[in-house]
Amino acid sequence: MNRERSDAPKLEKEERTRRFETTSPGKDPKKDSNRRWLFLVVDVVLLAAIVAAIVFLVSLLTPFSIFDTDSAVERSITYTVEIAGVDRDSLAALKVGDTVTDQQTGAVIGVVTAVSSRPYEVYTDIPTDEKDDVLNSYVVTKTTYPEEFNTVTVTLSVAADYQSGIGYSVEDCRIAVGRTYDLRFAGYAGNGVCVELHAE
């Protein structure tokens, strides 16, 4: 009788194990291995599709492209920089043939090919009694300094590297319309804005 009691839990455990094995699917090691490989392949394909979609969108929406193998091409450019509020003595120091350096990057960004000037004009935020019918607003006060100060237009020529999506650059200095430069001439230093650019 004691033997029957001690064998009962053992038999019960064996019965549970047998039932579990018959009801559990996928106990075949080959099938499990195949399913794992299938899930792995599907995961890799999905991941590759997601990465490809991201790269495509980035190259479509931005100038950046990993497939762009174009290297920089050297081109001769002529661009115009406008410097406001230059006094008479400084104007005399700006000469054709001078080398111009960008003070921020230290790059030689051109040689002066032409210098012209006009009276320096300053617009205030004080309106006058005169009304502009086209803009439907009052004209602001303009002060002109015909003798003391000038707005100087300096034309520069330089060999620049051109790269698609980036534009023109000389060493570490990008040349583009609308950019402000800290210019250093032989006898003058000041800020100028690029207002015009032509490539040859």
Tab-separated table of C-alpha atoms in Angstrom:
chain	number	residue	atom	x	y	z
A	1	MET	CA	0.000	0.000	0.000
A	2	ASN	CA	2.888	2.351	0.787
A	3	ARG	CA	4.308	1.528	-2.583
A	4	GLU	CA	1.108	2.589	-4.337
A	5	ARG	CA	1.132	5.935	-2.517
A	6	SER	CA	4.752	6.706	-3.431
A	7	ASP	CA	4.194	5.693	-7.087
A	8	ALA	CA	1.047	7.792	-7.491
A	9	PRO	CA	2.799	11.223	-7.766
A	10	LYS	CA	5.371	9.739	-10.150
A	11	LEU	CA	2.680	8.314	-12.407
A	12	GLU	CA	0.762	11.566	-12.269
A	13	LYS	CA	3.864	13.527	-13.340
A	14	GLU	CA	4.531	11.152	-16.238
A	15	GLU	CA	0.909	11.466	-17.379
A	16	ARG	CA	1.126	15.283	-17.317
A	17	THR	CA	4.359	15.220	-19.322
A	18	ARG	CA	2.856	12.872	-21.889
A	19	ARG	CA	-0.249	15.058	-22.285
A	20	PHE	CA	1.868	18.207	-22.676
A	21	GLU	CA	4.016	16.611	-25.366
A	22	THR	CA	0.992	15.430	-27.353
A	23	THR	CA	-0.854	18.798	-27.126
A	24	SER	CA	2.181	21.156	-27.612
A	25	PRO	CA	2.709	22.077	-31.272
A	26	GLY	CA	6.149	22.724	-32.777
A	27	LYS	CA	8.144	20.316	-30.746
A	28	ASP	CA	9.939	19.159	-33.872
A	29	PRO	CA	13.460	20.715	-33.692
A	30	LYS	CA	13.701	21.003	-37.497
A	31	LYS	CA	10.415	22.908	-37.690
A	32	ASP	CA	11.512	25.252	-34.876
A	33	SER	CA	14.793	25.973	-36.652
A	34	ASN	CA	13.030	26.670	-39.960
A	35	ARG	CA	10.582	29.029	-38.283
A	36	ARG	CA	13.384	30.932	-36.579
A	37	TRP	CA	15.185	31.397	-39.904
A	38	LEU	CA	11.947	32.525	-41.560
A	39	PHE	CA	11.334	35.162	-38.860
A	40	LEU	CA	14.959	36.307	-39.125
A	41	VAL	CA	14.755	36.682	-42.920
A	42	VAL	CA	11.473	38.606	-42.672
A	43	ASP	CA	12.965	40.926	-40.021
A	44	VAL	CA	16.053	41.612	-42.154
A	45	VAL	CA	13.947	42.336	-45.278
A	46	LEU	CA	11.671	44.713	-43.344
A	47	LEU	CA	14.636	46.507	-41.794
A	48	ALA	CA	16.307	46.891	-45.214
A	49	ALA	CA	13.066	48.282	-46.695
A	50	ILE	CA	12.755	50.842	-43.873
A	51	VAL	CA	16.395	51.972	-44.259
A	52	ALA	CA	15.984	52.256	-48.056
A	53	ALA	CA	12.822	54.354	-47.626
A	54	ILE	CA	14.569	56.709	-45.176
A	55	VAL	CA	17.599	57.155	-47.467
A	56	PHE	CA	15.291	57.815	-50.443
A	57	LEU	CA	13.303	60.454	-48.532
A	58	VAL	CA	16.448	62.182	-47.234
A	59	SER	CA	17.988	62.358	-50.732
A	60	LEU	CA	14.664	63.549	-52.189
A	61	LEU	CA	13.966	66.298	-49.648
A	62	THR	CA	17.500	67.582	-49.021
A	63	PRO	CA	20.571	68.319	-51.145
A	64	PHE	CA	22.378	65.490	-49.340
A	65	SER	CA	22.707	62.215	-51.223
A	66	ILE	CA	24.885	59.204	-50.470
A	67	PHE	CA	24.777	58.277	-54.151
A	68	ASP	CA	26.183	61.630	-55.277
A	69	THR	CA	29.749	60.942	-56.301
A	70	ASP	CA	30.304	64.345	-57.915
A	71	SER	CA	33.432	65.967	-56.600
A	72	ALA	CA	33.994	69.707	-56.413
A	73	VAL	CA	34.669	71.441	-59.734
A	74	GLU	CA	36.840	74.542	-59.828
A	75	ARG	CA	35.221	77.574	-61.453
A	76	SER	CA	36.159	81.219	-61.808
A	77	ILE	CA	33.576	83.474	-60.190
A	78	THR	CA	33.077	87.225	-59.972
A	79	TYR	CA	30.975	88.558	-57.121
A	80	THR	CA	30.064	91.946	-55.735
A	81	VAL	CA	30.230	92.931	-52.073
A	82	GLU	CA	28.550	96.075	-50.755
A	83	ILE	CA	30.087	97.869	-47.764
A	84	ALA	CA	27.989	100.588	-46.101
A	85	GLY	CA	29.234	103.637	-44.192
A	86	VAL	CA	32.807	103.843	-45.466
A	87	ASP	CA	34.554	107.164	-44.711
A	88	ARG	CA	36.672	109.057	-47.236
A	89	ASP	CA	40.058	107.899	-45.949
A	90	SER	CA	39.008	104.246	-45.983
A	91	LEU	CA	37.541	104.636	-49.461
A	92	ALA	CA	40.944	105.797	-50.722
A	93	ALA	CA	42.513	102.628	-49.216
A	94	LEU	CA	40.342	100.310	-51.360
A	95	LYS	CA	42.279	99.694	-54.557
A	96	VAL	CA	41.983	97.471	-57.621
A	97	GLY	CA	44.425	94.577	-57.402
A	98	ASP	CA	44.249	94.251	-53.597
A	99	THR	CA	43.874	90.755	-52.140
A	100	VAL	CA	40.854	90.324	-49.836
A	101	THR	CA	40.781	87.899	-46.885
A	102	ASP	CA	37.802	86.659	-44.880
A	103	GLN	CA	38.654	87.437	-41.250
A	104	GLN	CA	36.548	84.589	-39.824
A	105	THR	CA	38.083	81.743	-41.847
A	106	GLY	CA	41.385	83.296	-42.929
A	107	ALA	CA	40.673	82.318	-46.548
A	108	VAL	CA	41.775	84.554	-49.421
A	109	ILE	CA	38.370	85.129	-51.014
A	110	GLY	CA	39.307	87.250	-54.015
A	111	VAL	CA	41.207	89.989	-55.758
A	112	VAL	CA	39.596	93.415	-56.226
A	113	THR	CA	38.753	94.044	-59.905
A	114	ALA	CA	36.543	97.144	-59.508
A	115	VAL	CA	35.574	99.692	-56.846
A	116	SER	CA	32.661	102.142	-57.069
A	117	SER	CA	30.845	104.273	-54.510
A	118	ARG	CA	27.666	106.263	-53.973
A	119	PRO	CA	26.468	108.498	-51.133
A	120	TYR	CA	25.607	106.595	-47.963
A	121	GLU	CA	21.860	106.652	-47.224
A	122	VAL	CA	20.173	105.744	-43.959
A	123	TYR	CA	16.436	105.083	-43.658
A	124	THR	CA	14.786	105.807	-40.327
A	125	ASP	CA	11.512	104.499	-38.911
A	126	ILE	CA	10.031	108.021	-38.763
A	127	PRO	CA	7.273	108.415	-41.386
A	128	THR	CA	6.863	111.587	-43.426
A	129	ASP	CA	3.646	113.220	-44.668
A	130	GLU	CA	4.294	111.732	-48.114
A	131	LYS	CA	2.239	108.607	-48.853
A	132	ASP	CA	3.179	105.853	-51.350
A	133	ASP	CA	-0.003	104.863	-53.205
A	134	VAL	CA	1.488	101.619	-54.505
A	135	LEU	CA	2.513	100.330	-51.063
A	136	ASN	CA	-0.370	102.136	-49.317
A	137	SER	CA	1.942	103.388	-46.583
A	138	TYR	CA	3.824	106.528	-45.623
A	139	VAL	CA	7.365	107.074	-46.840
A	140	VAL	CA	10.035	107.013	-44.120
A	141	THR	CA	12.672	109.659	-43.622
A	142	LYS	CA	15.911	109.151	-45.555
A	143	THR	CA	19.171	110.786	-44.504
A	144	THR	CA	21.980	111.077	-47.050
A	145	TYR	CA	25.644	111.607	-46.193
A	146	PRO	CA	27.078	112.836	-49.514
A	147	GLU	CA	30.494	113.835	-48.202
A	148	GLU	CA	31.260	112.048	-44.938
A	149	PHE	CA	30.318	108.437	-45.752
A	150	ASN	CA	29.849	106.238	-48.810
A	151	THR	CA	28.319	102.917	-49.747
A	152	VAL	CA	31.110	101.113	-51.570
A	153	THR	CA	30.604	98.358	-54.119
A	154	VAL	CA	33.657	96.099	-54.489
A	155	THR	CA	33.867	93.496	-57.264
A	156	LEU	CA	36.035	90.460	-56.507
A	157	SER	CA	37.316	87.618	-58.692
A	158	VAL	CA	38.437	84.235	-57.402
A	159	ALA	CA	38.717	80.555	-58.343
A	160	ALA	CA	36.102	78.746	-56.242
A	161	ASP	CA	35.108	75.111	-55.795
A	162	TYR	CA	31.579	74.365	-56.974
A	163	GLN	CA	29.646	71.411	-55.587
A	164	SER	CA	26.059	70.520	-56.460
A	165	GLY	CA	23.708	71.247	-53.583
A	166	ILE	CA	26.342	73.274	-51.721
A	167	GLY	CA	27.363	76.048	-54.101
A	168	TYR	CA	30.637	77.957	-54.293
A	169	SER	CA	33.318	77.937	-51.637
A	170	VAL	CA	36.889	79.133	-51.283
A	171	GLU	CA	38.741	76.993	-48.744
A	172	ASP	CA	36.364	77.045	-45.726
A	173	CYS	CA	34.446	80.165	-46.807
A	174	ARG	CA	31.156	79.792	-48.690
A	175	ILE	CA	30.452	82.456	-51.319
A	176	ALA	CA	26.728	83.185	-51.758
A	177	VAL	CA	24.413	86.121	-52.364
A	178	GLY	CA	23.044	87.493	-49.096
A	179	ARG	CA	25.955	86.356	-46.929
A	180	THR	CA	27.831	88.875	-44.770
A	181	TYR	CA	31.635	88.774	-44.711
A	182	ASP	CA	34.248	90.260	-42.380
A	183	LEU	CA	36.578	91.584	-45.062
A	184	ARG	CA	40.226	92.496	-44.653
A	185	PHE	CA	41.830	94.558	-47.413
A	186	ALA	CA	45.419	95.823	-47.531
A	187	GLY	CA	44.495	99.082	-45.764
A	188	TYR	CA	40.930	98.563	-44.561
A	189	ALA	CA	38.725	96.083	-42.648
A	190	GLY	CA	34.938	96.027	-42.509
A	191	ASN	CA	31.706	94.100	-43.058
A	192	GLY	CA	30.229	93.610	-46.501
A	193	VAL	CA	27.210	91.820	-47.956
A	194	CYS	CA	27.391	89.824	-51.191
A	195	VAL	CA	24.771	91.315	-53.542
A	196	GLU	CA	25.674	89.670	-56.852
A	197	LEU	CA	27.508	86.588	-58.130
A	198	HIS	CA	28.471	85.397	-61.634
A	199	ALA	CA	30.236	82.180	-62.644
A	200	GLU	CA	32.413	82.075	-65.744
